[in-house]
Tab-separated table of C-alpha atoms and ligand atoms in Angstrom:
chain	number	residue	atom	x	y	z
A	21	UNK	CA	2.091	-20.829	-18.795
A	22	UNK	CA	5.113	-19.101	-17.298
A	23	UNK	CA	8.843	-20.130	-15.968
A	24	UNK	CA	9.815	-18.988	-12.594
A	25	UNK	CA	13.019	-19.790	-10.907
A	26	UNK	CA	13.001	-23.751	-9.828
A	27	UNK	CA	9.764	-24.079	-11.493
A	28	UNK	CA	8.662	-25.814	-14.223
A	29	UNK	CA	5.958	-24.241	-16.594
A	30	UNK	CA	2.986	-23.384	-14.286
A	31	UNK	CA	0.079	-21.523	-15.010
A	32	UNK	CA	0.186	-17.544	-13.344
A	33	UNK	CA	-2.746	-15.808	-12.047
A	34	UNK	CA	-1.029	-12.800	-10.247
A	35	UNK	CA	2.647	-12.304	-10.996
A	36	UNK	CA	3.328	-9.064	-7.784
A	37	UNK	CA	3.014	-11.717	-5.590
A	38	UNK	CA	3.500	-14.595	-7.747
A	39	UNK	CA	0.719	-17.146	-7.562
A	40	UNK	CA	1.164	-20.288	-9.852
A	41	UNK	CA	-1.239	-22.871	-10.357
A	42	UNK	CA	-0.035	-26.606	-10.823
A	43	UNK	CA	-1.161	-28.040	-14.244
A	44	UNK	CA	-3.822	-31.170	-13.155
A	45	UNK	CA	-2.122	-33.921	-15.035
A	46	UNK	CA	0.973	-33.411	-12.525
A	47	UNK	CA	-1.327	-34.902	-10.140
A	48	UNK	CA	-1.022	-38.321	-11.900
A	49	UNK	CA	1.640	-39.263	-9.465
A	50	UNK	CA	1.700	-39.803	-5.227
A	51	UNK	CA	3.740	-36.421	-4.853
A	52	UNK	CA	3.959	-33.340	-6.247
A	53	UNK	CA	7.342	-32.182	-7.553
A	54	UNK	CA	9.019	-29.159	-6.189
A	55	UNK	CA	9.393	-27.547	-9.386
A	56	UNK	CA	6.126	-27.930	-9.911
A	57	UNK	CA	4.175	-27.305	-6.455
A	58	UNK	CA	1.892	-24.342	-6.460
A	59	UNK	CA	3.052	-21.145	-5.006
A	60	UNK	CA	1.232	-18.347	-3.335
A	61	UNK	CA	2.185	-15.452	-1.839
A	62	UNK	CA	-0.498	-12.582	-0.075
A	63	UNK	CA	2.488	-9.440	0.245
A	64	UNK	CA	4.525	-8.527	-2.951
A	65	UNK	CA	7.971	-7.947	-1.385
A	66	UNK	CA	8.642	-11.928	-1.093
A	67	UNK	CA	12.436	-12.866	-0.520
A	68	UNK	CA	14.487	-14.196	-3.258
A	69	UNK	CA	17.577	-14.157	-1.851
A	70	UNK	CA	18.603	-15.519	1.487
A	71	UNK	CA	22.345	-16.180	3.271
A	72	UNK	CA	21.552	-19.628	5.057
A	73	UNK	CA	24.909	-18.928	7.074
A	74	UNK	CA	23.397	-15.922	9.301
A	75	UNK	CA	19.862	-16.778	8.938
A	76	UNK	CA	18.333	-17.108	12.654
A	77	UNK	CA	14.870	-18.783	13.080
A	78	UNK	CA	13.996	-16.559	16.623
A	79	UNK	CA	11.982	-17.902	19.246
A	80	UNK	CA	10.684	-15.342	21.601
A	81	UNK	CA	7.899	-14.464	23.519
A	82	UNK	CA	6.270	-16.449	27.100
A	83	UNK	CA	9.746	-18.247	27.126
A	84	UNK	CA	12.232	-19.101	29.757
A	85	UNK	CA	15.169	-18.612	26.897
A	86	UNK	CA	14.549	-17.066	23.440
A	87	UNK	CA	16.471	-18.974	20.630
A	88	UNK	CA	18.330	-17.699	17.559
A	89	UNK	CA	18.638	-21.176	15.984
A	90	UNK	CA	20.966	-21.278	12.586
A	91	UNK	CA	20.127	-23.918	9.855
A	92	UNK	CA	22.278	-25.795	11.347
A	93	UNK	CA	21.136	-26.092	14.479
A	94	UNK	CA	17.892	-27.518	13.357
A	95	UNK	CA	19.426	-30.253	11.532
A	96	UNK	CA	21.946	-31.423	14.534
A	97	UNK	CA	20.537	-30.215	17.641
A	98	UNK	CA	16.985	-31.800	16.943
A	99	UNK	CA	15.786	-35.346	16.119
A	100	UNK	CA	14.934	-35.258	12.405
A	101	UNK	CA	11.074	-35.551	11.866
A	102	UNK	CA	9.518	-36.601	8.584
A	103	UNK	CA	5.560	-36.811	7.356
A	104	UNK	CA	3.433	-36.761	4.109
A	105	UNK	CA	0.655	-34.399	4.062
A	106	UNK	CA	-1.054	-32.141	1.607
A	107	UNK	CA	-0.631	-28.869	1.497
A	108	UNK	CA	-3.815	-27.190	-0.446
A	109	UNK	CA	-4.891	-23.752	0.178
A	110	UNK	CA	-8.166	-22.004	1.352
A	111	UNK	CA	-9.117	-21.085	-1.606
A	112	UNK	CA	-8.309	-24.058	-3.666
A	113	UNK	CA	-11.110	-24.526	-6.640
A	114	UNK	CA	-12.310	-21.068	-5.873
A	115	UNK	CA	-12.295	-20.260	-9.715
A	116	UNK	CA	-14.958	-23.073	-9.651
A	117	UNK	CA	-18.084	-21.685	-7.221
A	118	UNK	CA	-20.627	-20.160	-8.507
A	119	UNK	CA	-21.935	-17.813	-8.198
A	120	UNK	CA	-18.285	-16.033	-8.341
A	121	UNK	CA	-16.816	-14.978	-5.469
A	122	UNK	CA	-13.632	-12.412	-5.171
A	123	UNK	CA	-10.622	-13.609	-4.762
A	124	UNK	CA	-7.810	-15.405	-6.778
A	125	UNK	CA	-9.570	-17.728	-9.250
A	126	UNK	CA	-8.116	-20.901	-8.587
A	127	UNK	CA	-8.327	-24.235	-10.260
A	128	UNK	CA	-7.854	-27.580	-8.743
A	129	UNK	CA	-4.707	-26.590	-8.831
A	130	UNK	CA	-3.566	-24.983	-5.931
A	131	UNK	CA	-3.057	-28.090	-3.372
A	132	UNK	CA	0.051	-30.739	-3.489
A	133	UNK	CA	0.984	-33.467	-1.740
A	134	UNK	CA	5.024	-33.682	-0.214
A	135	UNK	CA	7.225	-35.473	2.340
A	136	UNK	CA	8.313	-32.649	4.475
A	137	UNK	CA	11.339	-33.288	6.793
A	138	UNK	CA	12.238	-31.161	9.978
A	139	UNK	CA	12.271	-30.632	13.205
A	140	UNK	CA	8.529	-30.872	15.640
A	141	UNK	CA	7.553	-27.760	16.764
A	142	UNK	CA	7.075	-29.270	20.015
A	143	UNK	CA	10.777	-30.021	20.054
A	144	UNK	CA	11.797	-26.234	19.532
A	145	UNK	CA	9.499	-25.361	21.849
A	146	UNK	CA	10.787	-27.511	24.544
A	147	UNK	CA	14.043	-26.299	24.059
A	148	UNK	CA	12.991	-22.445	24.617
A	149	UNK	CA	10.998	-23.735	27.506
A	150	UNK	CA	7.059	-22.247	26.975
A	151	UNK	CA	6.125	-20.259	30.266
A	152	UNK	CA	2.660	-20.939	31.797
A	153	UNK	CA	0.316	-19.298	30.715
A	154	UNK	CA	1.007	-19.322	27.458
A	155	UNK	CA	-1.957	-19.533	24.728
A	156	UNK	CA	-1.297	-19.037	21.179
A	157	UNK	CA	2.204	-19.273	19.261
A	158	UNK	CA	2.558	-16.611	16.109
A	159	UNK	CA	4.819	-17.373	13.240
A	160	UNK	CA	6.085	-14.912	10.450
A	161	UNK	CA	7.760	-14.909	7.714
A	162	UNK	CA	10.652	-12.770	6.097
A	163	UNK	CA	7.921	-11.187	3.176
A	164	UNK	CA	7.097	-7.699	3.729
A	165	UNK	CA	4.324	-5.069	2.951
A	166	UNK	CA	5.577	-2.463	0.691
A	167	UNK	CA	3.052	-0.101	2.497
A	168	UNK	CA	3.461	0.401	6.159
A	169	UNK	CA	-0.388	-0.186	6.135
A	170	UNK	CA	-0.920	-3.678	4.951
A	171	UNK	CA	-0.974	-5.899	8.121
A	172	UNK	CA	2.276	-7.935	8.331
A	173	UNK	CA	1.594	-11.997	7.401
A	174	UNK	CA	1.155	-13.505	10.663
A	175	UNK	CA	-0.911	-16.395	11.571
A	176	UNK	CA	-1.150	-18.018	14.922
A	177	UNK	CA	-2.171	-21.767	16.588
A	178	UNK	CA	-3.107	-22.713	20.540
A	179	UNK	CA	-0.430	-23.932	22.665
A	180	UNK	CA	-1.650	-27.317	22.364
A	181	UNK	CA	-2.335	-27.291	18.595
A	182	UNK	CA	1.611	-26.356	18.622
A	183	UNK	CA	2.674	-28.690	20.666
A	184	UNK	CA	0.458	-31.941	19.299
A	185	UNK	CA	4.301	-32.932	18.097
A	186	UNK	CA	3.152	-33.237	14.667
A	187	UNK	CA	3.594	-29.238	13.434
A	188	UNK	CA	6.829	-29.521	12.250
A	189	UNK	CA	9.222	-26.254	10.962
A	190	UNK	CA	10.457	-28.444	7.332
A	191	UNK	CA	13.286	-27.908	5.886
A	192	UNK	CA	13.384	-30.275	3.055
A	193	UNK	CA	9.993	-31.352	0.933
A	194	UNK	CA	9.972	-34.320	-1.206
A	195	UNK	CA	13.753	-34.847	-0.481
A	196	UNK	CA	15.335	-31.603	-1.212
A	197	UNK	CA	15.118	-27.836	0.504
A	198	UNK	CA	12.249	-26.108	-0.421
A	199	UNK	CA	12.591	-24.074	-3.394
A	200	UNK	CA	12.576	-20.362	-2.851
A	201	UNK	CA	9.205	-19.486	-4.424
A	202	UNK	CA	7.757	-22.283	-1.470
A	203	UNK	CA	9.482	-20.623	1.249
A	204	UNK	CA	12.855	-21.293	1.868
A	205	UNK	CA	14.280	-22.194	3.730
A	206	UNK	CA	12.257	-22.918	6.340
A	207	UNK	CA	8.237	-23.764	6.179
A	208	UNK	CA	5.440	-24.131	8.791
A	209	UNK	CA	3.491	-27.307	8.424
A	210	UNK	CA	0.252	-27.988	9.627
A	211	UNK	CA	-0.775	-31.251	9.079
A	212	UNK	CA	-4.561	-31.853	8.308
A	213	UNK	CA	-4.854	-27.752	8.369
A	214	UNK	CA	-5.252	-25.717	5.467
A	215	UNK	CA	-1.927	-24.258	3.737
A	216	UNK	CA	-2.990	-20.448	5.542
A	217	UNK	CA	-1.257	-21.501	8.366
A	218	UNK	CA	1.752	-23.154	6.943
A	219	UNK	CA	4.434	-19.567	7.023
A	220	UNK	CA	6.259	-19.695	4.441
A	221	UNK	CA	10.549	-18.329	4.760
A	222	UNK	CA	9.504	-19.009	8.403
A	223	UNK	CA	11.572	-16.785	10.695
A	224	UNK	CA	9.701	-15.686	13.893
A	225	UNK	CA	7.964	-17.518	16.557
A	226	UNK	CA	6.272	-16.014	19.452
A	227	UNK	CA	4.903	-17.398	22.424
A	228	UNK	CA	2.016	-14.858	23.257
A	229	UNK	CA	-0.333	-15.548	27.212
A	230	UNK	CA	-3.083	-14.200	25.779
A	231	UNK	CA	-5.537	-14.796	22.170
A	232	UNK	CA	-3.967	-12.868	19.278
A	233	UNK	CA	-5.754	-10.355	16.814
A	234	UNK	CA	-3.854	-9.928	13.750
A	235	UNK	CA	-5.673	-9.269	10.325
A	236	UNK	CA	-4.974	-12.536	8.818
A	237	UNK	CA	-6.450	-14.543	11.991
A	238	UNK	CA	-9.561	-12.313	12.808
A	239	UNK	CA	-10.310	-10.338	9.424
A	240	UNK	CA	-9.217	-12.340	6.788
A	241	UNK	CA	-9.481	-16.065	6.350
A	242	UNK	CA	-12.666	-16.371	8.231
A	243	UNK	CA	-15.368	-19.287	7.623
A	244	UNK	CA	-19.048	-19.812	9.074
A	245	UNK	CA	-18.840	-20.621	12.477
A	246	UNK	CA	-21.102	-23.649	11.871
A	247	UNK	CA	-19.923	-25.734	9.334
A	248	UNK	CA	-23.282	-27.200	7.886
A	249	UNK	CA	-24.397	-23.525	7.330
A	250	UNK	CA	-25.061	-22.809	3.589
A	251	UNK	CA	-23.954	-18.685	2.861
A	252	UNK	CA	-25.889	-17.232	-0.717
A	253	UNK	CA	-24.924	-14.221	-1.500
A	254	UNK	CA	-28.380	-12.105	-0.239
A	255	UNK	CA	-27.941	-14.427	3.314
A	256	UNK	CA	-24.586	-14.325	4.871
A	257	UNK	CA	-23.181	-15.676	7.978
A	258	UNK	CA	-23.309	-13.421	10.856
A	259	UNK	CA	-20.901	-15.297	13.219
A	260	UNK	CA	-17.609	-16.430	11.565
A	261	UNK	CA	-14.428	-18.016	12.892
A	262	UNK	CA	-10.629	-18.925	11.364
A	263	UNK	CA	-10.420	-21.503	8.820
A	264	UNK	CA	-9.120	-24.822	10.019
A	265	UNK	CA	-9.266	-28.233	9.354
A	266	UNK	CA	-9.783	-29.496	5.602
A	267	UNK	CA	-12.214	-30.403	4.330
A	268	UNK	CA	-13.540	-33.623	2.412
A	269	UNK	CA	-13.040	-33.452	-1.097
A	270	UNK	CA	-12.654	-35.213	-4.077
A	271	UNK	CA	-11.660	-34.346	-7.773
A	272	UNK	CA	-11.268	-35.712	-11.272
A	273	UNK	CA	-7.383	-35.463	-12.791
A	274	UNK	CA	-8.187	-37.545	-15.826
A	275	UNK	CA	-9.717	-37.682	-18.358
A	276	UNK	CA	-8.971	-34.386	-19.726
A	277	UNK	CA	-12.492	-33.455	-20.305
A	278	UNK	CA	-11.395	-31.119	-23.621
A	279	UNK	CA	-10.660	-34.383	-25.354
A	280	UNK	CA	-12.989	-36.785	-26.325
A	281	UNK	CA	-12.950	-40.693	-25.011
A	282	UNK	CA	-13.403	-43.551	-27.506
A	283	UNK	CA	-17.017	-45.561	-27.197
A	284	UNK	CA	-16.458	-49.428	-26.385
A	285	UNK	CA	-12.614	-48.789	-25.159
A	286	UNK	CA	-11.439	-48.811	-21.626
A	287	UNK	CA	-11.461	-45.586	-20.604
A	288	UNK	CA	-9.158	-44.936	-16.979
A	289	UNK	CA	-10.956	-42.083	-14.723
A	290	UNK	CA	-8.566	-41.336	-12.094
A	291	UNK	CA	-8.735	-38.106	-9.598
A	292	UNK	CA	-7.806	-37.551	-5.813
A	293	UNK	CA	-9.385	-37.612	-2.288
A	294	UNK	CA	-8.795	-35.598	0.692
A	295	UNK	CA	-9.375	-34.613	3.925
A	296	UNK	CA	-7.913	-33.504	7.370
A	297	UNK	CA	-6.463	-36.607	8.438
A	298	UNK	CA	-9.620	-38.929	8.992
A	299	UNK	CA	-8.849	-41.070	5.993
A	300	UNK	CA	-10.517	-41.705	2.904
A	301	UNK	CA	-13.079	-44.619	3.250
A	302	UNK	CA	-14.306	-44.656	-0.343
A	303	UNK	CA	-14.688	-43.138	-3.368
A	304	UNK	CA	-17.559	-43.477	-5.739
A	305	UNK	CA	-18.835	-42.513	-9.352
A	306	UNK	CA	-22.152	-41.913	-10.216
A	307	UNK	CA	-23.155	-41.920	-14.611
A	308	UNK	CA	-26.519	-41.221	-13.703
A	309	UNK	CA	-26.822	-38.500	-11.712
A	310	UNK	CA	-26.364	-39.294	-8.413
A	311	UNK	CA	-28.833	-42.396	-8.395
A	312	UNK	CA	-26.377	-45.127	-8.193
A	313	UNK	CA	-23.001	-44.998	-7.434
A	314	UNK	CA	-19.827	-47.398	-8.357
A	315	UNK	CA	-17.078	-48.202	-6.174
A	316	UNK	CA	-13.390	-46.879	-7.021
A	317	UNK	CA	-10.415	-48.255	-6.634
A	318	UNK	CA	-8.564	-46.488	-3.880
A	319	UNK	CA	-4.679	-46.698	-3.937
A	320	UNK	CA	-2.628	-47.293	-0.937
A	321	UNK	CA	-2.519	-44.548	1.834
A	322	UNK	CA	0.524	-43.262	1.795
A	323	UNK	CA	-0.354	-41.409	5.623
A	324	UNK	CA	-2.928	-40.253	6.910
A	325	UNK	CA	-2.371	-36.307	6.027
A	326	UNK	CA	-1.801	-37.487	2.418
A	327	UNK	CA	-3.909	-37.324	-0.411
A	328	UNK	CA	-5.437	-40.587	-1.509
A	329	UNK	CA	-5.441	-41.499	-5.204
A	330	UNK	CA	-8.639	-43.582	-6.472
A	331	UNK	CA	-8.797	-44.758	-10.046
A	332	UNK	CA	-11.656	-46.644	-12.166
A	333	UNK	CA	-11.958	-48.363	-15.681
A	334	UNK	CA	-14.799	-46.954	-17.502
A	335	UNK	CA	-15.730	-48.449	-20.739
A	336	UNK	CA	-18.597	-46.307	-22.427
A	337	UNK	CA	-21.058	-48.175	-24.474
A	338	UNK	CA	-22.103	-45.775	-26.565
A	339	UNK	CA	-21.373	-42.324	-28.163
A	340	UNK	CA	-23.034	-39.272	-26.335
A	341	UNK	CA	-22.355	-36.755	-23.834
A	342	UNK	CA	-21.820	-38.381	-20.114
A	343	UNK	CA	-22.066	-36.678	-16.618
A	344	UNK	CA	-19.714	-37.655	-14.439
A	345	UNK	CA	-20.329	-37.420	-10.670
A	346	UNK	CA	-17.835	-37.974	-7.902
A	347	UNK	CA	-18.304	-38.143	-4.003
A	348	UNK	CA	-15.526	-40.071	-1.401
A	349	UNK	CA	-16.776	-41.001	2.034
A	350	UNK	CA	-14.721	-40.192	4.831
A	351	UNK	CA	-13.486	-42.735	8.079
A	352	UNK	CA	-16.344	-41.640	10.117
A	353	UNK	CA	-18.721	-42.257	7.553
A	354	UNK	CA	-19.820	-38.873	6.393
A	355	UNK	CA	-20.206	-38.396	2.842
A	356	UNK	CA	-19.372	-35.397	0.537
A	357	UNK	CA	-22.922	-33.617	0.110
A	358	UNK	CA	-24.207	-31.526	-3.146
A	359	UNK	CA	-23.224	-27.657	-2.251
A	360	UNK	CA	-21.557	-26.095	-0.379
A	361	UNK	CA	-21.088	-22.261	-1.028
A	362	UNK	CA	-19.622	-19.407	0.705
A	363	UNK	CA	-18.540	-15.820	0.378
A	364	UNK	CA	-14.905	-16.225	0.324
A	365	UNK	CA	-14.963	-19.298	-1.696
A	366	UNK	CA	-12.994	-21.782	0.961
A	367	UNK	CA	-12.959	-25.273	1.642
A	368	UNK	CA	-14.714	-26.303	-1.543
A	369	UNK	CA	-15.984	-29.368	-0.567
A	370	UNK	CA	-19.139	-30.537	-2.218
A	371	UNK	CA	-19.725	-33.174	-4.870
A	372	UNK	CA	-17.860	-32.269	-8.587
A	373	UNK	CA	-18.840	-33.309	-11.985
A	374	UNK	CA	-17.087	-34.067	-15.622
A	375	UNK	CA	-18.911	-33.619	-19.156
A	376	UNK	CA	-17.106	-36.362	-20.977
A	377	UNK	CA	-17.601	-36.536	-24.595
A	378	UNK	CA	-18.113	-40.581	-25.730
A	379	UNK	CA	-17.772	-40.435	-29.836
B	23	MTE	N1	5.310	-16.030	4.851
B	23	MTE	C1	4.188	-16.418	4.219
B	23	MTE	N2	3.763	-17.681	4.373
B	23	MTE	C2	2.643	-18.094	3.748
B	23	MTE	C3	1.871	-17.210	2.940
B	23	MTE	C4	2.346	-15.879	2.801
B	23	MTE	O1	1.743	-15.046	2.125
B	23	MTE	N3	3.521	-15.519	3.458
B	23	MTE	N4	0.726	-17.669	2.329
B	23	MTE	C5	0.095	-18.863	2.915
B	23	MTE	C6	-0.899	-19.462	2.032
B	23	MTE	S1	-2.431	-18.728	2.007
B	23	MTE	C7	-0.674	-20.615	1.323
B	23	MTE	S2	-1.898	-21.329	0.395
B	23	MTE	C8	0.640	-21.266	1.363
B	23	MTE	C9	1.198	-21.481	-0.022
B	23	MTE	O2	2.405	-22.161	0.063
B	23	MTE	P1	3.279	-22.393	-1.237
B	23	MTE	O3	3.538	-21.054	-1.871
B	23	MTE	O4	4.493	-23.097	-0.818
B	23	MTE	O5	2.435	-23.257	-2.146
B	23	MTE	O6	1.597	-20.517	2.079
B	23	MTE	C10	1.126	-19.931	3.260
B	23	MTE	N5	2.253	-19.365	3.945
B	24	MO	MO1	-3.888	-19.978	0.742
């Protein structure tokens, strides 16, 4: 466990960028506190200092007026915009497939779930006035390469994903301005999307009239183009496309499978559900296997981009070893499925099991 500014004691898999993992019992409660929301950066010059007086947020590109638009001017020139979603990243769980991919082996832990207040892009957009023609909008951040060779961190949406009116630029998450670690002081978010795509110290945003190319949108971040296909390592994917939507997951958060549970007591097995923003229609646990599975109680949806808690009093008979299964069931019915893998190890999605030892 380390200490980073803001941050309370997270765990650190790569410290040039920092990456820090949220510890799972944090994700006992509805939102995830700043200090201890997960941070991850891809270039190792990130900014840790920043004058909010002369920074500009720069609109340019297809646009009948480019904008240098102060801090300020987001908060009084804009109607204030506010939504809960959950930020979780690509390669959330990653530490978990197996076989192993490459990559930075995450636990459950890289994911949280905020109130994010700003301004819709659609707004700023409006305001700048997008020319016809225009196709995809490209946002960057102030981090930097420290060789000229590393592709700069841009990512890039379609015009109308951009202008749906709910990607908002936040300025404020769960209440306060982001910390700097999370990208202050301005963040892209995404809503239903995963966290690739939600620039961080967000400070340029073009307008471009035709597709764009960069690294992180056509080399890196890539997934099967058809979801249902299965990758193993000796039969890859030949056609792949950007990651996107998230996908349907669920997890355990308690109990802490390194402790053992008492036999005959109530035992409370709690964990999270989550998706793109079709909704959680139920979550179930299975002590056999996967032959029969037991409803969960969910909690109450705190919006549809949100996480959705379940919880479920267990009381185990008798003393042994039990396998835990877990599956949630989405709004349309479709139902997290046994495996899922793939090179990169993205979108973990498929069904997850806890050893719990009964004594
Ligand atoms: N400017 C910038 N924004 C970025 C990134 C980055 O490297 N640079 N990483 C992205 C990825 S992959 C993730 S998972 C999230 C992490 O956001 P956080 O550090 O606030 O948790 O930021 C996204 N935005
Ligand atoms: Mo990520």
């Amino acid at each position: 466990m380390v200490k980073y500014p803001e941050k309370g004691e997270m765990q650190l898999l790569t410290d040039r960028p920092p990456q820090l993992e949220t510890p799972l019992n944090i994700f006992r409660q509805d939102f995830t506190p700043n200090e201890y929301f997960f941070v991850r950066w891809h270039l190792s010059q990130i900014v840790t200092k920043i004058d909010v007086d002369t920074f500009r947020l720069y609109i340019g590109g297809a646009v009948d007026k480019p904008l240098a638009l102060s801090m300020n001017d987001l908060k009084t020139k804009f109607a204030a915009d506010s939504i809960v979603a959950l930020a979780i990243c690509s390669g959330n769980s990653r530490g978990t497939f197996n076989p192993k991919v490459p990559g930075t082996q995450w636990g459950n832990g890289a994911m949280g779930n905020a109130r994010w207040k700003g301004v819709k892009l659609k707004d700023i957009l409006a305001m700048a006035g997008v020319k016809p023609g225009a196709l995809n909008v490209t946002f960057q951040g102030l981090d930097r390469a420290p060789l000229a060779g590393t592709p700069a961190f841009v990512k890039s949406l379609d015009i109308g994903h951009a202008i749906d009116g709910e990607v908002m630029v936040a300025y404020e998450m769960n209440g306060q301005p982001l910390p700097m670690l999370n990208g202050y002081p301005l963040k892209l978010v995404v809503p239903g999307w995963y966290a690739t795509y939600w620039v961080g110290s967000l400070s340029n945003i073009n307008v471009l009239t035709d597709t764009f190319h960069g690294f992180w949108m056509t080399k890196a971040y890539q997934v099967t183009k058809d979801p249902a296909l299965n990758e193993s390592p000796d039969s890859l994917a030949k056609t792949t496309v950007p990651i996107s939507n998230i996908n349907l997951h669920s997890i355990f958060v308690e109990p802490d499978a390194t402790q053992p549970v008492n036999a005959g007591k109530q035992c409370l097995i709690e964990g999270l559900a989550f998706n793109d923003g079709t909704g959680i229609q139920k979550v179930e646990l299975s002590f056999d296997d996967g032959k029969t599975w037991n409803e969960t109680r969910l909690n109450p949806e705190l919006g549809k981009y949100s996480w959705r808690r379940w919880k479920y009093d267990w009381v185990p008979g008798a003393a042994g070893m039990y396998h835990l299964c877990v599956r949630a069931t989405d709004n349309n019915g479709h139902t997290q499925g046994n495996k899922q893998w793939n090179r990169s190890g993205y979108g973990r999605g498929f069904i997850e099991h806890l050893d719990v030892n009964v004594k």
